[in-house]
Amino acid sequence: MDKWHPLANIALEQTIDKILLQTEKEIESSIDSALSDSNQTLDDAIPKLEQEYDKIIADGKKEADKIEKQIIGSADIEARNKQLLALEESVDKVFVKALDEIANTDRSGDYTNLIKSLLDESTKILGTTEVLVSTNSKDRDVVQSALSGFPGSELSSDTIQCIGGVIIKSKDGAMTFDNTLDARIERLKPLIRKDIAAKFGVNN
């Protein structure tokens, strides 16, 4: 087996050391480069991450505001519906009580004048006193008496169902006007309801 010359061994060792040193430097350089690249990538990513963070916060705030408005809006609608329901119930009670009082009022004095006014208004609207007048059984005598002031008018033999007032029909059958108290109240009901709602600050 041949033996290496001592000088050859030294040269080999020096060559190996040189290669190892060069390799070490290359590795260190690669590590430094990779670290630098990583730092740069991180630095580049930070503004974008901050933007995304701000966007997430802003979107979350918008969504929270939206939900808050929805909750407040629903509460407002619910409160308004309760107000309207309470108002409607109160108005209905007032009308029921008023109708009951009218139905049981004495058919003389002011009521007689009321019937005359209803007849006068009705014949003016129809433009003739040649009319057939219908009323309920309770008002027949009052109406019959009042018709003396309306020449050509006639009291129908049939009675109608109402709390008071008259229905007037021209004798040729072409025109009819419902001037019962029931009809007048129904016509006035929306206005009365609106006035009551305004007094209680409820937009109807």
Coordinates of N, CA and C in Angstrom, one line a residue:
M1 N 0.8 -1.2 0.0 CA 0.0 0.0 0.0 C 0.9 1.2 0.0
D2 N 0.6 2.1 -1.0 CA 1.4 3.3 -1.1 C 1.1 4.3 0.1
K3 N 2.2 5.0 0.5 CA 2.0 6.0 1.5 C 2.0 7.3 0.9
W4 N 1.1 8.2 1.4 CA 1.1 9.6 0.9 C 2.4 10.3 1.4
H5 N 2.9 11.2 0.6 CA 4.0 12.0 1.0 C 3.5 13.0 2.0
P6 N 4.2 13.4 3.0 CA 3.8 14.3 4.0 C 3.4 15.7 3.4
L7 N 4.1 16.1 2.4 CA 3.7 17.4 1.8 C 2.3 17.3 1.1
A8 N 2.1 16.1 0.6 CA 0.8 15.9 -0.1 C -0.3 15.9 0.9
N9 N -0.1 15.3 2.1 CA -1.2 15.4 3.1 C -1.5 16.8 3.5
I10 N -0.4 17.6 3.7 CA -0.6 19.0 4.1 C -1.4 19.8 3.1
A11 N -1.0 19.5 1.8 CA -1.7 20.2 0.7 C -3.2 19.8 0.7
L12 N -3.4 18.5 0.9 CA -4.8 18.0 0.9 C -5.6 18.7 2.0
E13 N -5.0 18.7 3.2 CA -5.7 19.3 4.4 C -6.0 20.8 4.1
Q14 N -5.0 21.5 3.5 CA -5.3 22.9 3.3 C -6.4 23.1 2.2
T15 N -6.4 22.2 1.3 CA -7.5 22.3 0.2 C -8.8 22.1 0.9
I16 N -8.9 21.0 1.8 CA -10.1 20.7 2.4 C -10.6 21.9 3.3
D17 N -9.6 22.4 4.0 CA -9.9 23.6 4.9 C -10.5 24.8 4.1
K18 N -9.8 25.0 2.9 CA -10.2 26.1 2.1 C -11.6 25.9 1.6
I19 N -11.9 24.6 1.2 CA -13.3 24.3 0.7 C -14.3 24.5 1.8
L20 N -13.9 24.0 3.0 CA -14.9 24.1 4.1 C -15.1 25.6 4.4
L21 N -14.1 26.4 4.4 CA -14.2 27.8 4.7 C -15.1 28.5 3.7
Q22 N -14.8 28.2 2.4 CA -15.6 28.8 1.3 C -17.1 28.4 1.4
T23 N -17.3 27.1 1.7 CA -18.7 26.6 1.9 C -19.4 27.3 3.0
E24 N -18.6 27.4 4.2 CA -19.2 28.1 5.3 C -19.6 29.5 5.0
K25 N -18.7 30.2 4.2 CA -19.1 31.6 3.9 C -20.3 31.6 3.0
E26 N -20.3 30.7 2.0 CA -21.5 30.6 1.1 C -22.8 30.4 1.9
I27 N -22.7 29.5 2.9 CA -23.9 29.2 3.7 C -24.3 30.4 4.5
E28 N -23.3 31.0 5.1 CA -23.6 32.2 5.9 C -24.2 33.3 5.0
S29 N -23.7 33.4 3.8 CA -24.2 34.5 2.9 C -25.6 34.1 2.5
S30 N -25.9 32.8 2.3 CA -27.3 32.4 1.9 C -28.2 32.7 3.0
I31 N -27.8 32.4 4.3 CA -28.6 32.6 5.4 C -28.9 34.1 5.6
D32 N -27.8 34.9 5.4 CA -28.0 36.4 5.6 C -29.0 36.9 4.5
S33 N -28.8 36.4 3.3 CA -29.7 36.8 2.2 C -31.1 36.4 2.5
A34 N -31.3 35.2 2.9 CA -32.7 34.7 3.2 C -33.3 35.5 4.3
L35 N -32.5 35.8 5.4 CA -33.0 36.6 6.5 C -33.4 38.0 6.0
S36 N -32.5 38.6 5.2 CA -32.8 39.9 4.6 C -34.1 39.9 3.8
D37 N -34.2 38.8 3.0 CA -35.4 38.7 2.2 C -36.7 38.6 3.0
S38 N -36.5 37.8 4.1 CA -37.7 37.6 5.0 C -38.1 38.9 5.7
N39 N -37.0 39.6 6.1 CA -37.3 40.9 6.8 C -38.0 41.9 5.8
Q40 N -37.5 41.9 4.6 CA -38.1 42.8 3.6 C -39.6 42.4 3.3
T41 N -39.8 41.0 3.2 CA -41.1 40.6 2.9 C -42.1 40.9 4.1
L42 N -41.6 40.8 5.3 CA -42.4 41.2 6.5 C -42.6 42.7 6.5
D43 N -41.6 43.5 6.1 CA -41.8 44.9 6.1 C -42.8 45.3 5.1
D44 N -42.7 44.6 3.9 CA -43.7 44.9 2.8 C -45.1 44.5 3.2
A45 N -45.2 43.4 4.0 CA -46.5 42.9 4.4 C -47.2 43.7 5.4
I46 N -46.5 44.4 6.3 CA -47.0 45.1 7.4 C -48.1 46.2 7.0
P47 N -47.8 47.1 6.0 CA -48.8 48.1 5.6 C -50.1 47.4 5.1
K48 N -49.9 46.3 4.4 CA -51.1 45.6 3.9 C -51.9 45.0 5.0
L49 N -51.1 44.4 6.0 CA -51.8 43.8 7.1 C -52.5 44.9 7.9
E50 N -51.9 46.1 8.1 CA -52.5 47.2 8.8 C -53.8 47.7 8.1
Q51 N -53.7 47.7 6.7 CA -54.9 48.1 6.0 C -56.0 47.1 6.2
E52 N -55.7 45.8 6.1 CA -56.7 44.8 6.3 C -57.3 44.9 7.7
Y53 N -56.4 45.1 8.7 CA -56.9 45.2 10.1 C -57.9 46.4 10.2
D54 N -57.5 47.6 9.6 CA -58.3 48.7 9.7 C -59.7 48.5 9.0
K55 N -59.6 47.8 7.8 CA -60.8 47.5 7.1 C -61.7 46.5 7.9
I56 N -61.1 45.5 8.5 CA -61.9 44.6 9.4 C -62.6 45.4 10.5
I57 N -61.9 46.3 11.1 CA -62.4 47.1 12.2 C -63.6 48.0 11.7
A58 N -63.3 48.7 10.5 CA -64.3 49.6 9.9 C -65.6 48.8 9.5
D59 N -65.4 47.6 8.9 CA -66.5 46.8 8.5 C -67.3 46.3 9.7
G60 N -66.6 46.0 10.8 CA -67.2 45.5 12.0 C -68.0 46.7 12.6
K61 N -67.5 47.9 12.6 CA -68.2 49.0 13.1 C -69.5 49.3 12.3
K62 N -69.3 49.3 11.0 CA -70.5 49.5 10.1 C -71.6 48.5 10.4
E63 N -71.2 47.2 10.5 CA -72.2 46.2 10.8 C -72.9 46.4 12.1
A64 N -72.0 46.8 13.1 CA -72.6 47.1 14.5 C -73.6 48.2 14.4
D65 N -73.2 49.3 13.6 CA -74.1 50.5 13.5 C -75.4 50.0 12.8
K66 N -75.3 49.2 11.8 CA -76.4 48.7 11.0 C -77.4 47.9 11.9
I67 N -76.8 47.0 12.7 CA -77.6 46.2 13.6 C -78.3 47.1 14.7
E68 N -77.5 48.1 15.2 CA -78.1 49.0 16.2 C -79.3 49.8 15.6
K69 N -79.1 50.3 14.4 CA -80.2 51.0 13.7 C -81.4 50.1 13.5
Q70 N -81.1 48.9 13.1 CA -82.2 47.9 12.9 C -83.0 47.7 14.2
I71 N -82.2 47.5 15.3 CA -82.9 47.3 16.6 C -83.7 48.5 17.0
I72 N -83.1 49.7 16.9 CA -83.8 50.9 17.2 C -85.0 51.1 16.3
G73 N -84.8 50.8 15.0 CA -86.0 51.0 14.1 C -87.1 50.0 14.4
S74 N -86.8 48.8 14.8 CA -87.8 47.8 15.1 C -88.5 48.2 16.4
A75 N -87.7 48.7 17.4 CA -88.3 49.2 18.6 C -89.3 50.4 18.4
D76 N -88.8 51.3 17.5 CA -89.7 52.5 17.2 C -91.0 52.0 16.5
I77 N -90.9 51.1 15.6 CA -92.1 50.6 14.9 C -93.0 49.9 15.8
E78 N -92.4 49.1 16.7 CA -93.2 48.3 17.7 C -93.9 49.3 18.6
A79 N -93.2 50.4 19.1 CA -93.8 51.4 20.0 C -94.9 52.1 19.2
R80 N -94.7 52.5 18.0 CA -95.7 53.2 17.2 C -96.9 52.3 17.0
N81 N -96.7 51.0 16.7 CA -97.9 50.1 16.5 C -98.7 50.0 17.8
K82 N -98.0 50.0 18.9 CA -98.7 49.9 20.2 C -99.5 51.2 20.5
Q83 N -98.9 52.3 20.1 CA -99.6 53.6 20.2 C -100.8 53.6 19.4
L84 N -100.7 53.2 18.1 CA -101.8 53.2 17.2 C -102.9 52.3 17.7
L85 N -102.5 51.1 18.2 CA -103.5 50.1 18.6 C -104.2 50.7 19.8
A86 N -103.5 51.3 20.8 CA -104.1 51.9 22.0 C -105.0 53.0 21.6
L87 N -104.6 53.8 20.6 CA -105.4 54.9 20.1 C -106.7 54.4 19.5
E88 N -106.6 53.4 18.6 CA -107.7 52.8 17.9 C -108.7 52.3 18.9
E89 N -108.2 51.6 20.0 CA -109.1 51.0 21.0 C -109.8 52.1 21.7
S90 N -109.1 53.2 22.1 CA -109.7 54.3 22.8 C -110.8 55.0 22.0
V91 N -110.4 55.3 20.7 CA -111.4 55.9 19.8 C -112.6 55.1 19.6
D92 N -112.5 53.8 19.5 CA -113.6 52.9 19.3 C -114.5 53.0 20.6
K93 N -113.9 53.0 21.7 CA -114.7 53.1 23.0 C -115.4 54.4 23.1
V94 N -114.8 55.5 22.6 CA -115.5 56.8 22.6 C -116.7 56.7 21.7
F95 N -116.5 56.2 20.5 CA -117.6 56.1 19.5 C -118.7 55.2 20.0
V96 N -118.4 54.1 20.6 CA -119.4 53.2 21.2 C -120.2 53.9 22.2
K97 N -119.5 54.7 23.1 CA -120.2 55.4 24.2 C -121.1 56.5 23.6
A98 N -120.5 57.2 22.6 CA -121.3 58.3 22.0 C -122.5 57.8 21.2
L99 N -122.4 56.7 20.5 CA -123.5 56.1 19.8 C -124.6 55.7 20.8
D100 N -124.1 55.1 21.9 CA -125.1 54.6 22.9 C -125.9 55.8 23.5
E101 N -125.2 56.9 23.8 CA -125.8 58.1 24.3 C -126.8 58.7 23.3
I102 N -126.4 58.7 22.0 CA -127.3 59.3 21.0 C -128.5 58.4 20.9
A103 N -128.3 57.1 20.9 CA -129.5 56.2 20.7 C -130.5 56.3 21.8
N104 N -130.0 56.7 23.0 CA -130.9 56.8 24.2 C -131.3 58.3 24.5
T105 N -130.9 59.2 23.7 CA -131.2 60.6 24.0 C -132.7 60.9 23.8
D106 N -133.2 61.9 24.5 CA -134.6 62.3 24.4 C -134.9 62.8 23.0
R107 N -136.0 62.4 22.4 CA -136.3 62.8 21.0 C -137.2 64.1 21.0
S108 N -136.7 65.1 21.7 CA -137.4 66.3 21.7 C -136.4 67.5 21.8
G109 N -136.9 68.7 21.8 CA -136.0 69.8 22.0 C -134.9 69.9 20.9
D110 N -133.6 69.8 21.4 CA -132.5 69.9 20.5 C -132.5 68.8 19.4
Y111 N -133.0 67.6 19.8 CA -133.0 66.5 18.8 C -134.0 66.8 17.7
T112 N -135.1 67.5 18.0 CA -136.1 67.9 16.9 C -135.4 68.9 16.0
N113 N -134.7 69.8 16.5 CA -134.0 70.8 15.7 C -132.9 70.1 14.8
L114 N -132.3 69.0 15.4 CA -131.3 68.3 14.7 C -131.9 67.6 13.4
I115 N -133.1 67.0 13.7 CA -133.8 66.3 12.5 C -134.1 67.3 11.4
K116 N -134.6 68.5 11.8 CA -134.9 69.5 10.9 C -133.7 69.9 10.1
S117 N -132.6 70.0 10.8 CA -131.3 70.4 10.1 C -130.9 69.3 9.1
L118 N -131.1 68.0 9.5 CA -130.7 66.9 8.6 C -131.6 66.9 7.4
L119 N -132.9 67.2 7.6 CA -133.8 67.2 6.4 C -133.4 68.4 5.5
D120 N -133.2 69.5 6.1 CA -132.8 70.7 5.3 C -131.5 70.5 4.5
E121 N -130.5 69.9 5.2 CA -129.3 69.6 4.5 C -129.5 68.6 3.3
S122 N -130.3 67.6 3.6 CA -130.5 66.5 2.6 C -131.2 67.0 1.4
T123 N -132.3 67.8 1.6 CA -133.1 68.3 0.5 C -132.2 69.3 -0.4
K124 N -131.4 70.0 0.3 CA -130.5 70.9 -0.5 C -129.5 70.2 -1.3
I125 N -129.0 69.1 -0.8 CA -128.0 68.3 -1.5 C -128.7 67.6 -2.7
L126 N -129.9 67.1 -2.5 CA -130.6 66.5 -3.6 C -131.2 67.5 -4.5
G127 N -131.4 68.7 -4.0 CA -132.0 69.8 -4.9 C -133.5 69.7 -5.0
T128 N -134.2 69.0 -4.1 CA -135.6 68.9 -4.2 C -136.2 68.5 -2.9
T129 N -137.5 68.9 -2.6 CA -138.2 68.5 -1.4 C -139.2 67.4 -1.8
E130 N -139.2 67.0 -3.1 CA -140.1 65.9 -3.5 C -139.3 64.6 -3.2
V131 N -139.4 64.3 -1.9 CA -138.5 63.1 -1.5 C -139.3 62.2 -0.6
L132 N -138.8 60.9 -0.6 CA -139.4 59.9 0.3 C -138.4 59.8 1.5
V133 N -138.8 59.9 2.7 CA -137.9 60.0 3.8 C -138.1 58.7 4.7
S134 N -136.9 58.1 5.0 CA -137.0 56.9 5.8 C -136.2 57.2 7.1
T135 N -136.7 56.6 8.2 CA -136.1 56.7 9.5 C -136.3 55.5 10.3
N136 N -135.8 55.5 11.6 CA -136.1 54.4 12.4 C -137.4 54.6 13.2
S137 N -137.8 53.5 13.9 CA -139.1 53.6 14.5 C -139.2 54.6 15.7
K138 N -138.0 54.9 16.3 CA -137.9 55.8 17.4 C -138.1 57.2 16.9
D139 N -137.6 57.5 15.7 CA -137.6 58.9 15.2 C -138.8 59.2 14.3
R140 N -139.7 58.3 14.1 CA -140.8 58.5 13.1 C -141.6 59.7 13.5
D141 N -142.0 59.8 14.7 CA -142.9 61.0 15.1 C -142.2 62.3 14.9
V142 N -140.9 62.4 15.3 CA -140.2 63.6 15.2 C -140.0 64.0 13.7
V143 N -139.7 63.0 12.9 CA -139.5 63.2 11.4 C -140.8 63.6 10.8
Q144 N -141.8 62.9 11.1 CA -143.2 63.2 10.6 C -143.5 64.6 10.8
S145 N -143.3 65.1 12.0 CA -143.6 66.4 12.4 C -142.8 67.4 11.7
A146 N -141.5 67.1 11.5 CA -140.6 68.1 10.8 C -140.9 68.2 9.3
L147 N -141.4 67.1 8.7 CA -141.7 67.1 7.3 C -142.7 68.2 6.9
S148 N -143.4 68.7 7.8 CA -144.4 69.8 7.5 C -143.7 71.0 6.9
G149 N -142.5 71.1 7.2 CA -141.7 72.3 6.6 C -141.1 72.0 5.3
F150 N -141.3 70.8 4.7 CA -140.7 70.4 3.4 C -141.8 70.0 2.5
P151 N -142.4 70.9 1.7 CA -143.5 70.5 0.9 C -143.1 69.5 -0.2
G152 N -144.0 68.5 -0.3 CA -143.8 67.4 -1.3 C -143.1 66.2 -0.7
S153 N -142.6 66.4 0.5 CA -141.9 65.3 1.2 C -142.9 64.3 1.8
E154 N -142.4 63.1 1.9 CA -143.3 62.0 2.4 C -142.5 61.0 3.3
L155 N -143.1 60.6 4.3 CA -142.4 59.6 5.2 C -142.7 58.2 4.7
S156 N -141.7 57.5 4.6 CA -141.8 56.1 4.1 C -142.5 55.2 5.2
S157 N -143.3 54.3 4.7 CA -144.0 53.4 5.7 C -143.0 52.4 6.3
D158 N -141.9 52.2 5.6 CA -140.9 51.3 6.1 C -139.9 52.0 7.0
T159 N -139.5 51.3 8.0 CA -138.5 51.8 8.9 C -137.1 51.2 8.6
I160 N -136.1 51.9 9.0 CA -134.7 51.5 8.8 C -134.0 51.3 10.1
Q161 N -132.9 50.5 10.1 CA -132.1 50.3 11.3 C -131.0 51.3 11.4
C162 N -131.1 52.2 12.3 CA -130.0 53.2 12.6 C -130.3 53.8 13.9
I163 N -129.3 54.5 14.4 CA -129.4 55.1 15.8 C -130.2 56.4 15.7
G164 N -130.4 57.0 14.5 CA -131.1 58.2 14.4 C -130.8 58.8 13.0
G165 N -131.6 59.9 12.7 CA -131.4 60.6 11.4 C -132.3 60.0 10.3
V166 N -132.0 60.4 9.1 CA -132.9 60.0 7.9 C -132.1 59.6 6.7
I167 N -132.8 58.8 5.9 CA -132.3 58.6 4.5 C -133.3 59.1 3.6
I168 N -132.9 60.0 2.7 CA -133.8 60.7 1.8 C -133.6 60.2 0.4
K169 N -134.7 59.9 -0.3 CA -134.6 59.4 -1.7 C -135.6 60.3 -2.5
S170 N -135.1 60.8 -3.7 CA -135.9 61.5 -4.5 C -137.1 60.6 -5.0
K171 N -138.2 61.2 -5.3 CA -139.4 60.4 -5.6 C -139.2 59.7 -7.0
D172 N -138.4 60.2 -7.8 CA -138.1 59.5 -9.1 C -137.1 58.4 -8.9
G173 N -136.6 58.3 -7.7 CA -135.6 57.2 -7.4 C -134.2 57.4 -8.0
A174 N -133.9 58.6 -8.5 CA -132.6 58.8 -9.1 C -131.5 59.2 -8.1
M175 N -131.9 59.8 -7.0 CA -130.9 60.2 -6.0 C -131.3 59.8 -4.6
T176 N -130.3 59.4 -3.9 CA -130.4 59.0 -2.4 C -129.3 59.7 -1.6
F177 N -129.7 60.1 -0.4 CA -128.6 60.7 0.4 C -128.9 60.1 1.8
D178 N -127.9 59.4 2.3 CA -127.9 58.8 3.7 C -127.4 59.9 4.7
N179 N -128.4 60.4 5.4 CA -128.0 61.4 6.4 C -128.4 60.9 7.8
T180 N -128.3 59.6 8.0 CA -128.5 59.0 9.3 C -127.3 59.5 10.2
L181 N -127.5 59.4 11.5 CA -126.4 59.8 12.4 C -125.2 58.7 12.3
D182 N -125.6 57.5 12.0 CA -124.6 56.5 11.8 C -123.7 56.8 10.6
A183 N -124.3 57.3 9.5 CA -123.5 57.6 8.3 C -122.7 58.8 8.6
R184 N -123.2 59.8 9.2 CA -122.5 61.1 9.5 C -121.3 60.8 10.4
I185 N -121.5 59.9 11.4 CA -120.4 59.6 12.3 C -119.3 58.8 11.5
E186 N -119.7 57.9 10.6 CA -118.7 57.2 9.9 C -117.9 58.1 9.0
R187 N -118.6 59.1 8.4 CA -117.9 60.1 7.5 C -116.9 61.0 8.3
L188 N -117.3 61.3 9.6 CA -116.5 62.1 10.4 C -115.4 61.3 11.2
K189 N -115.6 60.0 11.2 CA -114.7 59.2 12.0 C -113.2 59.4 11.7
P190 N -112.8 59.4 10.4 CA -111.4 59.6 10.1 C -110.8 60.9 10.6
L191 N -111.6 62.0 10.5 CA -111.2 63.3 10.9 C -111.1 63.4 12.5
I192 N -112.1 62.8 13.1 CA -112.1 62.7 14.6 C -110.9 61.9 15.1
R193 N -110.6 60.8 14.4 CA -109.5 60.0 14.8 C -108.2 60.7 14.6
K194 N -108.1 61.5 13.5 CA -106.9 62.2 13.2 C -106.7 63.3 14.3
D195 N -107.7 64.0 14.7 CA -107.6 65.0 15.7 C -107.2 64.5 17.0
I196 N -107.8 63.3 17.4 CA -107.4 62.7 18.7 C -106.0 62.3 18.6
A197 N -105.6 61.7 17.5 CA -104.2 61.2 17.4 C -103.2 62.4 17.5
A198 N -103.6 63.5 16.9 CA -102.7 64.7 16.9 C -102.6 65.2 18.4
K199 N -103.7 65.2 19.1 CA -103.6 65.6 20.5 C -102.7 64.7 21.4
F200 N -102.6 63.5 21.0 CA -101.7 62.6 21.7 C -100.3 62.4 21.1
G201 N -100.1 63.2 20.0 CA -98.8 63.2 19.4 C -98.5 62.0 18.6
V202 N -99.5 61.3 18.1 CA -99.4 60.1 17.3 C -99.7 60.5 15.9
N203 N -98.7 60.2 15.0 CA -99.0 60.5 13.5 C -99.8 59.3 13.0
N204 N -101.0 59.6 12.6 CA -101.9 58.5 12.1 C -101.8 58.4 10.6

